[in-house]
Coordinates of C-alpha atoms in Angstrom, one line a residue:
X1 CA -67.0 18.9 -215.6
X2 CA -65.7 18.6 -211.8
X3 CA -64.8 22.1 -210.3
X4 CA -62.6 22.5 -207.2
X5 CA -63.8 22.5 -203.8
X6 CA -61.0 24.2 -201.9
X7 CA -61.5 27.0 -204.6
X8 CA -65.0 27.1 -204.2
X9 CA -64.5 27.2 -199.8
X10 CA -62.0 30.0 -200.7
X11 CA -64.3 31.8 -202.7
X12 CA -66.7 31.4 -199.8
X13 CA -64.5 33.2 -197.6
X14 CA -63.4 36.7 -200.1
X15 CA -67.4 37.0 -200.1
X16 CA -68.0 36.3 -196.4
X17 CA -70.2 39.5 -195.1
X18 CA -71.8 40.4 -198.5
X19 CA -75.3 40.1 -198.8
X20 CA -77.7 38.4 -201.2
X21 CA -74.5 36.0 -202.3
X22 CA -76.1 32.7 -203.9
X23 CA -74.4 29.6 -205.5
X24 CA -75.6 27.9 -208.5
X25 CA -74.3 24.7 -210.4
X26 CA -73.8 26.8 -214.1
X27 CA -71.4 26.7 -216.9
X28 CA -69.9 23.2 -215.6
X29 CA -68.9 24.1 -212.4
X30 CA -70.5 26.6 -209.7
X31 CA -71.1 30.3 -209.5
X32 CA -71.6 32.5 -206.9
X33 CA -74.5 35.2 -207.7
X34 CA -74.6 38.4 -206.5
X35 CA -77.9 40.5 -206.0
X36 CA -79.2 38.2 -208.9
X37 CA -76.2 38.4 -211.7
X38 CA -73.4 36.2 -212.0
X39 CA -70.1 37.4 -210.1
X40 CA -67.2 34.9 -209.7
X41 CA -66.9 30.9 -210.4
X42 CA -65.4 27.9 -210.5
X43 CA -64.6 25.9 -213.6
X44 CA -62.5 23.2 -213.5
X45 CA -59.7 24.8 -210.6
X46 CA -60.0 28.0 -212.8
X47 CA -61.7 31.3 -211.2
X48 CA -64.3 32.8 -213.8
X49 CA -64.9 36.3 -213.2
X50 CA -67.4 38.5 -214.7
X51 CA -65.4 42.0 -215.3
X52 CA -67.7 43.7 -218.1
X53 CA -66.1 45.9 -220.1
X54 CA -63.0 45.7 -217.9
X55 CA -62.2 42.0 -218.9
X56 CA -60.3 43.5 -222.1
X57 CA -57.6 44.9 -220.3
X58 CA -57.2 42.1 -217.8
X59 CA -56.7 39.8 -220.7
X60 CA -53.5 41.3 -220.7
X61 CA -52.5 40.3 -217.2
X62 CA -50.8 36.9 -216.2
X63 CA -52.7 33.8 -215.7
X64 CA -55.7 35.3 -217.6
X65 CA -57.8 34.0 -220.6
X66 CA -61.0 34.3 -222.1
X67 CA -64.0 32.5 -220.7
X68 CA -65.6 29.8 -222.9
X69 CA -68.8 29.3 -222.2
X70 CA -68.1 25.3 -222.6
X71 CA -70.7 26.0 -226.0
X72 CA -67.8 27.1 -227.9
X73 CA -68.7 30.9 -227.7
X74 CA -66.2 33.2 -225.8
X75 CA -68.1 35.5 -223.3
X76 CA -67.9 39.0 -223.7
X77 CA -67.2 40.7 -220.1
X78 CA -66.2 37.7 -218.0
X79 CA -62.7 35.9 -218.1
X80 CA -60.9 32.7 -216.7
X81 CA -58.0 33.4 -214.3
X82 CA -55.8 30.3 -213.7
X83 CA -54.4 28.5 -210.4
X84 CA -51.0 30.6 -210.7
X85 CA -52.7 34.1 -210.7
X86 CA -55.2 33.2 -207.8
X87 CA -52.3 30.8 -205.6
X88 CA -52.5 33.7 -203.1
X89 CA -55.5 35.0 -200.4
X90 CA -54.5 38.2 -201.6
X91 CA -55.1 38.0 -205.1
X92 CA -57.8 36.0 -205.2
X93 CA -59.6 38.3 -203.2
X94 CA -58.6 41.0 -205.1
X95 CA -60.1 39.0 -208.2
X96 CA -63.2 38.5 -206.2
X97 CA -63.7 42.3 -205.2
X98 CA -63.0 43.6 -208.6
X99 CA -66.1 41.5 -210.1
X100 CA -68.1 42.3 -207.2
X101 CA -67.5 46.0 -208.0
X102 CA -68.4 45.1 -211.8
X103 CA -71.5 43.5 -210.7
X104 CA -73.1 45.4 -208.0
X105 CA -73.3 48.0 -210.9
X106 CA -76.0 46.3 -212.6
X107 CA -79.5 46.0 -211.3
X108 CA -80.9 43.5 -209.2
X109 CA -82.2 40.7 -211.0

């Protein structure tokens, strides 16, 4: 599956200055690793984010579903967040810092 470049280049930018930040084809698309785990994504022009036990209640908010791994098995923790709730810098960066903050919770892998 294609992913989006121009989501990808703005993900690039919310996670401009952080260290250890590594991309990696996975899942169909790319994901951007931080300190080791998986953070934030691109599938298709959807965002994945990795919220841990935090992606429950965001699966209440708009433009948000669950991630499929593409295996048919939904992944606890992380979610899909569609073009409309990422259109803005803003929110997509907001997206971006609350799986950062998820994620540079768990150890360094």
């Amino acid at each position: 599956m294609a992913y989006d470049d121009t989501l990808a280049a703005r993900i690039r930018t919310a996670l401009e200055g952080r260290e250890t930040i590594v991309e990696r084809a996975m899942f169909g698309g790319l994901g951007f690793l931080y300190h080791g785990n998986m953070c934030v994504g691109v599938r298709g022009d959807a965002l994945i984010a990795r919220l841990g036990g935090r992606a429950d209640e965001a699966l209440s908010e708009p433009h948000v579903r669950p991630f499929d791994s593409g295996r048919g098995r939904t992944m606890t923790g992380w979610l899909l967040v569609d073009p409309p709730g990422i259109e803005s810098t803003e929110d997509l960066e907001a997206w971006v810092d609350r799986a950062v903050a998820f994620t540079g919770s768990l150890p360094p892998k």
